[in-house]
Short mmCIF file of C-alpha atoms in Angstrom, two decimals:
data_model
loop_
_atom_site.label_atom_id
_atom_site.label_comp_id
_atom_site.label_asym_id
_atom_site.label_seq_id
_atom_site.Cartn_x
_atom_site.Cartn_y
_atom_site.Cartn_z
CA GLU A 1 -12.95 11.41 -14.43
CA ALA A 2 -12.16 14.22 -12.01
CA GLY A 3 -9.69 13.44 -9.26
CA VAL A 4 -9.85 14.16 -5.55
CA ALA A 5 -10.17 17.90 -4.93
CA GLN A 6 -8.82 19.66 -1.88
CA SER A 7 -8.80 23.26 -0.72
CA PRO A 8 -7.06 25.37 0.24
CA ARG A 9 -3.70 24.26 -1.13
CA TYR A 10 -1.74 26.29 1.40
CA LYS A 11 -2.59 27.78 4.76
CA ILE A 12 -0.50 29.71 7.26
CA ILE A 13 -1.91 30.36 10.74
CA GLU A 14 -0.63 31.20 14.18
CA LYS A 15 -0.74 28.70 17.02
CA ARG A 16 -4.03 28.53 18.88
CA GLN A 17 -5.96 29.61 15.79
CA SER A 18 -8.47 27.34 14.03
CA VAL A 19 -8.32 26.03 10.51
CA ALA A 20 -10.51 23.89 8.26
CA PHE A 21 -9.72 21.84 5.19
CA TRP A 22 -12.15 20.63 2.55
CA CYS A 23 -12.10 17.50 0.41
CA ASN A 24 -14.29 16.34 -2.44
CA PRO A 25 -13.64 12.69 -3.34
CA ILE A 26 -13.95 11.01 -6.71
CA SER A 27 -17.61 10.67 -7.65
CA GLY A 28 -19.08 7.41 -6.38
CA HIS A 29 -16.26 6.62 -3.95
CA ALA A 30 -17.84 5.60 -0.67
CA THR A 31 -14.62 5.53 1.36
CA LEU A 32 -12.77 8.71 2.26
CA TYR A 33 -9.52 9.02 4.19
CA TRP A 34 -7.64 11.91 5.80
CA TYR A 35 -3.90 11.46 6.23
CA GLN A 36 -1.34 13.70 7.91
CA GLN A 37 2.14 13.83 6.36
CA ILE A 38 4.81 15.50 8.47
CA LEU A 39 7.91 16.60 6.55
CA GLY A 40 10.27 13.70 5.94
CA GLN A 41 7.76 11.03 6.96
CA GLY A 42 5.19 8.84 5.31
CA PRO A 43 1.50 9.74 5.54
CA LYS A 44 -0.35 8.59 8.65
CA LEU A 45 -4.10 7.98 8.75
CA LEU A 46 -6.12 10.39 10.86
CA ILE A 47 -9.64 9.23 10.04
CA GLN A 48 -11.49 6.98 7.61
CA PHE A 49 -15.14 7.34 6.58
CA GLN A 50 -17.38 4.79 4.89
CA ASN A 51 -20.19 6.91 3.44
CA ASN A 52 -20.98 9.24 6.37
CA GLY A 53 -19.91 6.87 9.15
CA VAL A 54 -16.51 6.75 10.85
CA VAL A 55 -14.60 3.48 10.33
CA ASP A 56 -11.31 4.33 12.01
CA ASP A 57 -10.36 7.42 14.01
CA SER A 58 -7.97 5.74 16.41
CA GLN A 59 -5.09 8.10 15.57
CA LEU A 60 -7.10 11.32 15.45
CA PRO A 61 -6.16 13.72 18.30
CA LYS A 62 -9.76 14.24 19.28
CA ASP A 63 -9.05 17.03 21.75
CA ARG A 64 -8.23 19.34 18.84
CA PHE A 65 -9.07 17.60 15.56
CA SER A 66 -12.54 16.92 14.22
CA ALA A 67 -13.88 15.72 10.91
CA GLU A 68 -17.24 15.22 9.32
CA ARG A 69 -18.76 13.85 6.15
CA LEU A 70 -22.38 14.75 6.63
CA LYS A 71 -23.91 13.70 3.31
CA GLY A 72 -21.46 10.94 2.52
CA VAL A 73 -19.74 12.96 -0.20
CA ASP A 74 -17.38 15.80 0.66
CA SER A 75 -15.64 16.15 3.99
CA THR A 76 -14.10 18.77 6.23
CA LEU A 77 -11.24 18.37 8.69
CA LYS A 78 -10.86 20.98 11.42
CA ILE A 79 -8.10 21.78 13.87
CA GLN A 80 -8.95 23.91 16.90
CA PRO A 81 -6.71 25.14 18.43
CA ALA A 82 -3.65 24.50 16.24
CA LYS A 83 -0.25 23.68 17.69
CA LEU A 84 3.18 24.07 16.10
CA GLU A 85 3.46 20.31 15.64
CA ASP A 86 0.36 20.32 13.41
CA SER A 87 2.47 21.80 10.60
CA ALA A 88 2.16 19.16 7.89
CA VAL A 89 0.52 18.29 4.60
CA TYR A 90 -3.03 17.02 5.00
CA LEU A 91 -3.91 14.54 2.30
CA CYS A 92 -7.38 13.38 1.39
CA ALA A 93 -7.89 10.11 -0.46
CA SER A 94 -10.88 8.13 -1.67
CA SER A 95 -11.45 4.58 -2.81
CA SER A 96 -14.07 2.20 -4.08
CA PRO A 97 -14.12 -1.61 -3.89
CA LEU A 98 -15.50 -1.82 -7.40
CA GLY A 99 -13.74 -2.31 -10.69
CA LEU A 100 -10.14 -3.03 -11.58
CA ALA A 101 -8.86 -0.39 -9.17
CA GLY A 102 -10.60 -2.00 -6.22
CA TYR A 103 -9.33 -0.60 -2.92
CA GLU A 104 -6.72 1.58 -4.60
CA GLN A 105 -6.63 4.91 -2.81
CA PHE A 106 -6.59 7.99 -5.05
CA PHE A 107 -4.99 11.00 -3.40
CA GLY A 108 -5.70 14.69 -3.72
CA PRO A 109 -2.96 17.34 -4.02
CA GLY A 110 -2.98 18.01 -0.27
CA THR A 111 -3.17 21.11 1.90
CA ARG A 112 0.13 22.36 3.27
CA LEU A 113 -0.42 23.83 6.75
CA THR A 114 2.17 25.98 8.46
CA VAL A 115 1.57 26.89 12.10
CA LEU A 116 3.70 29.81 13.36
CA ALA B 1 2.64 -5.08 14.75
CA GLN B 2 1.91 -3.79 11.27
CA LYS B 3 4.92 -1.94 9.97
CA VAL B 4 6.77 -0.96 6.81
CA THR B 5 10.47 -0.20 6.76
CA GLN B 6 12.30 1.57 3.97
CA ALA B 7 15.86 1.61 5.18
CA GLN B 8 17.20 3.80 2.38
CA THR B 9 16.43 7.44 3.17
CA GLU B 10 18.10 8.92 0.10
CA ILE B 11 19.57 7.45 -3.07
CA SER B 12 21.41 9.37 -5.75
CA VAL B 13 22.19 7.89 -9.17
CA VAL B 14 23.27 9.11 -12.56
CA GLU B 15 20.84 8.88 -15.45
CA LYS B 16 20.64 5.44 -17.13
CA GLU B 17 21.78 3.61 -13.98
CA ASP B 18 19.53 0.91 -12.54
CA VAL B 19 18.33 1.47 -8.99
CA THR B 20 16.52 -0.74 -6.46
CA LEU B 21 14.40 0.64 -3.63
CA ASP B 22 14.02 -1.72 -0.69
CA CYS B 23 10.85 -2.35 1.32
CA VAL B 24 10.42 -4.73 4.25
CA TYR B 25 7.06 -5.21 5.91
CA GLU B 26 5.67 -6.80 9.07
CA THR B 27 2.15 -8.13 9.51
CA ARG B 28 0.42 -10.93 11.38
CA ASP B 29 -2.28 -11.22 8.75
CA THR B 30 -2.20 -13.88 6.04
CA THR B 31 -4.15 -11.72 3.60
CA TYR B 32 -2.74 -8.28 2.93
CA TYR B 33 -1.92 -5.88 0.13
CA LEU B 34 1.30 -4.08 -0.70
CA PHE B 35 1.58 -0.84 -2.64
CA TRP B 36 4.14 1.50 -4.08
CA TYR B 37 3.40 5.21 -4.51
CA LYS B 38 5.48 7.96 -6.10
CA GLN B 39 5.44 11.49 -4.68
CA PRO B 40 7.01 14.01 -7.08
CA PRO B 41 7.92 17.51 -5.93
CA SER B 42 4.37 18.65 -6.66
CA GLY B 43 3.31 16.60 -3.65
CA GLU B 44 0.55 14.42 -5.03
CA LEU B 45 0.83 10.69 -4.34
CA VAL B 46 0.74 8.66 -7.55
CA PHE B 47 -0.22 4.99 -7.42
CA LEU B 48 2.30 2.65 -9.07
CA ILE B 49 1.34 -0.90 -8.14
CA ARG B 50 -0.74 -3.09 -5.83
CA ARG B 51 0.15 -6.66 -4.98
CA ASN B 52 -1.91 -9.03 -2.83
CA SER B 53 -0.31 -11.55 -0.51
CA PHE B 54 -1.39 -14.54 -2.58
CA ASP B 55 0.29 -13.33 -5.74
CA GLU B 56 4.06 -13.65 -5.55
CA GLN B 57 4.61 -13.23 -9.25
CA ASN B 58 7.06 -10.52 -10.07
CA GLU B 59 5.75 -7.74 -12.26
CA ILE B 60 7.31 -5.61 -14.94
CA SER B 61 5.83 -2.43 -16.34
CA GLY B 62 8.12 -0.69 -18.79
CA ARG B 63 11.23 0.37 -16.90
CA TYR B 64 9.68 -0.54 -13.54
CA SER B 65 9.76 -3.97 -11.94
CA TRP B 66 8.75 -5.30 -8.57
CA ASN B 67 10.07 -8.31 -6.64
CA PHE B 68 7.73 -9.69 -3.97
CA GLN B 69 9.22 -12.34 -1.63
CA LYS B 70 7.03 -13.52 1.24
CA SER B 71 9.90 -15.58 2.68
CA THR B 72 11.82 -12.41 3.46
CA SER B 73 8.77 -10.10 3.81
CA SER B 74 10.14 -7.85 1.11
CA PHE B 75 8.60 -5.99 -1.81
CA ASN B 76 11.43 -4.29 -3.67
CA PHE B 77 11.11 -1.89 -6.58
CA THR B 78 13.64 -1.58 -9.40
CA ILE B 79 13.88 1.19 -11.96
CA THR B 80 15.90 0.22 -15.00
CA ALA B 81 17.76 2.88 -16.99
CA SER B 82 16.69 5.67 -14.63
CA GLN B 83 15.70 9.06 -15.96
CA VAL B 84 15.68 12.54 -14.42
CA VAL B 85 11.86 12.41 -14.35
CA ASP B 86 12.09 9.49 -11.92
CA SER B 87 13.36 11.88 -9.24
CA ALA B 88 10.79 11.76 -6.43
CA VAL B 89 10.07 10.27 -3.03
CA TYR B 90 8.86 6.68 -3.27
CA PHE B 91 6.68 5.12 -0.60
CA CYS B 92 5.99 1.48 0.09
CA ALA B 93 2.72 0.83 1.94
CA LEU B 94 0.81 -2.05 3.55
CA MET B 95 -2.95 -2.56 3.77
CA TYR B 96 -3.92 -5.42 6.06
CA ASN B 97 -7.67 -5.36 5.53
CA GLN B 98 -9.47 -4.61 2.33
CA GLY B 99 -10.43 -1.00 2.09
CA GLY B 100 -8.60 -0.16 5.29
CA LYS B 101 -5.86 2.31 5.94
CA LEU B 102 -2.48 2.32 4.27
CA ILE B 103 0.54 2.01 6.55
CA PHE B 104 3.39 3.82 4.87
CA GLY B 105 7.12 3.48 5.20
CA GLN B 106 9.31 6.52 5.74
CA GLY B 107 9.93 6.90 2.03
CA THR B 108 13.06 6.85 -0.11
CA GLU B 109 14.07 10.05 -1.87
CA LEU B 110 15.50 9.20 -5.27
CA SER B 111 17.59 11.78 -7.08
CA VAL B 112 18.52 11.05 -10.69
CA LYS B 113 21.20 13.35 -12.03
CA PRO B 114 21.77 13.98 -15.74
#
């Protein structure tokens, strides 16, 4: 079974530029999560999708961050314009309530963003 | 408030020593789930264990064991006979509704020296 795929793995941009990240979850996983992990901290949820609907975006800075999951499969997270404090690793995870691994979140390798 | 505290920021041990990573959580919910994840230098989070709030049985998996105590709101993780490959950042996390977000602690960086 293929894991969660993310691209790009690394991105360096200057402040005020835009950037987009892509995530493809494990096949059949209805729930998709985007987390932000700042260096030295634990991941923090930005947004959670159930199929193509948003379940929780309470901690998403909506003035600059946006995310979509149009067909209920892969997802993109965008930052526009980027600030220095957005430098972090952006982790995508997916889960399914079914089977022995019910509700376990499987994480992708992450995208490391550096804003200069 | 829903919160996870990992008071140990860094731990350094010599190979073959036993080491315990502490995790204390706060939640108002009576049903919740606790997790441990490992994050090696490659960066990917690797699932280690899930425990639900109704199951206080301790668990052992090879060199790993977990001690869940609701009375002290703790979910500690012990590695027996540590190895260099155990070097990583370990995160404890709380999920207070099924399928919801994970609330992570700050992580404990474990360094196992040969």
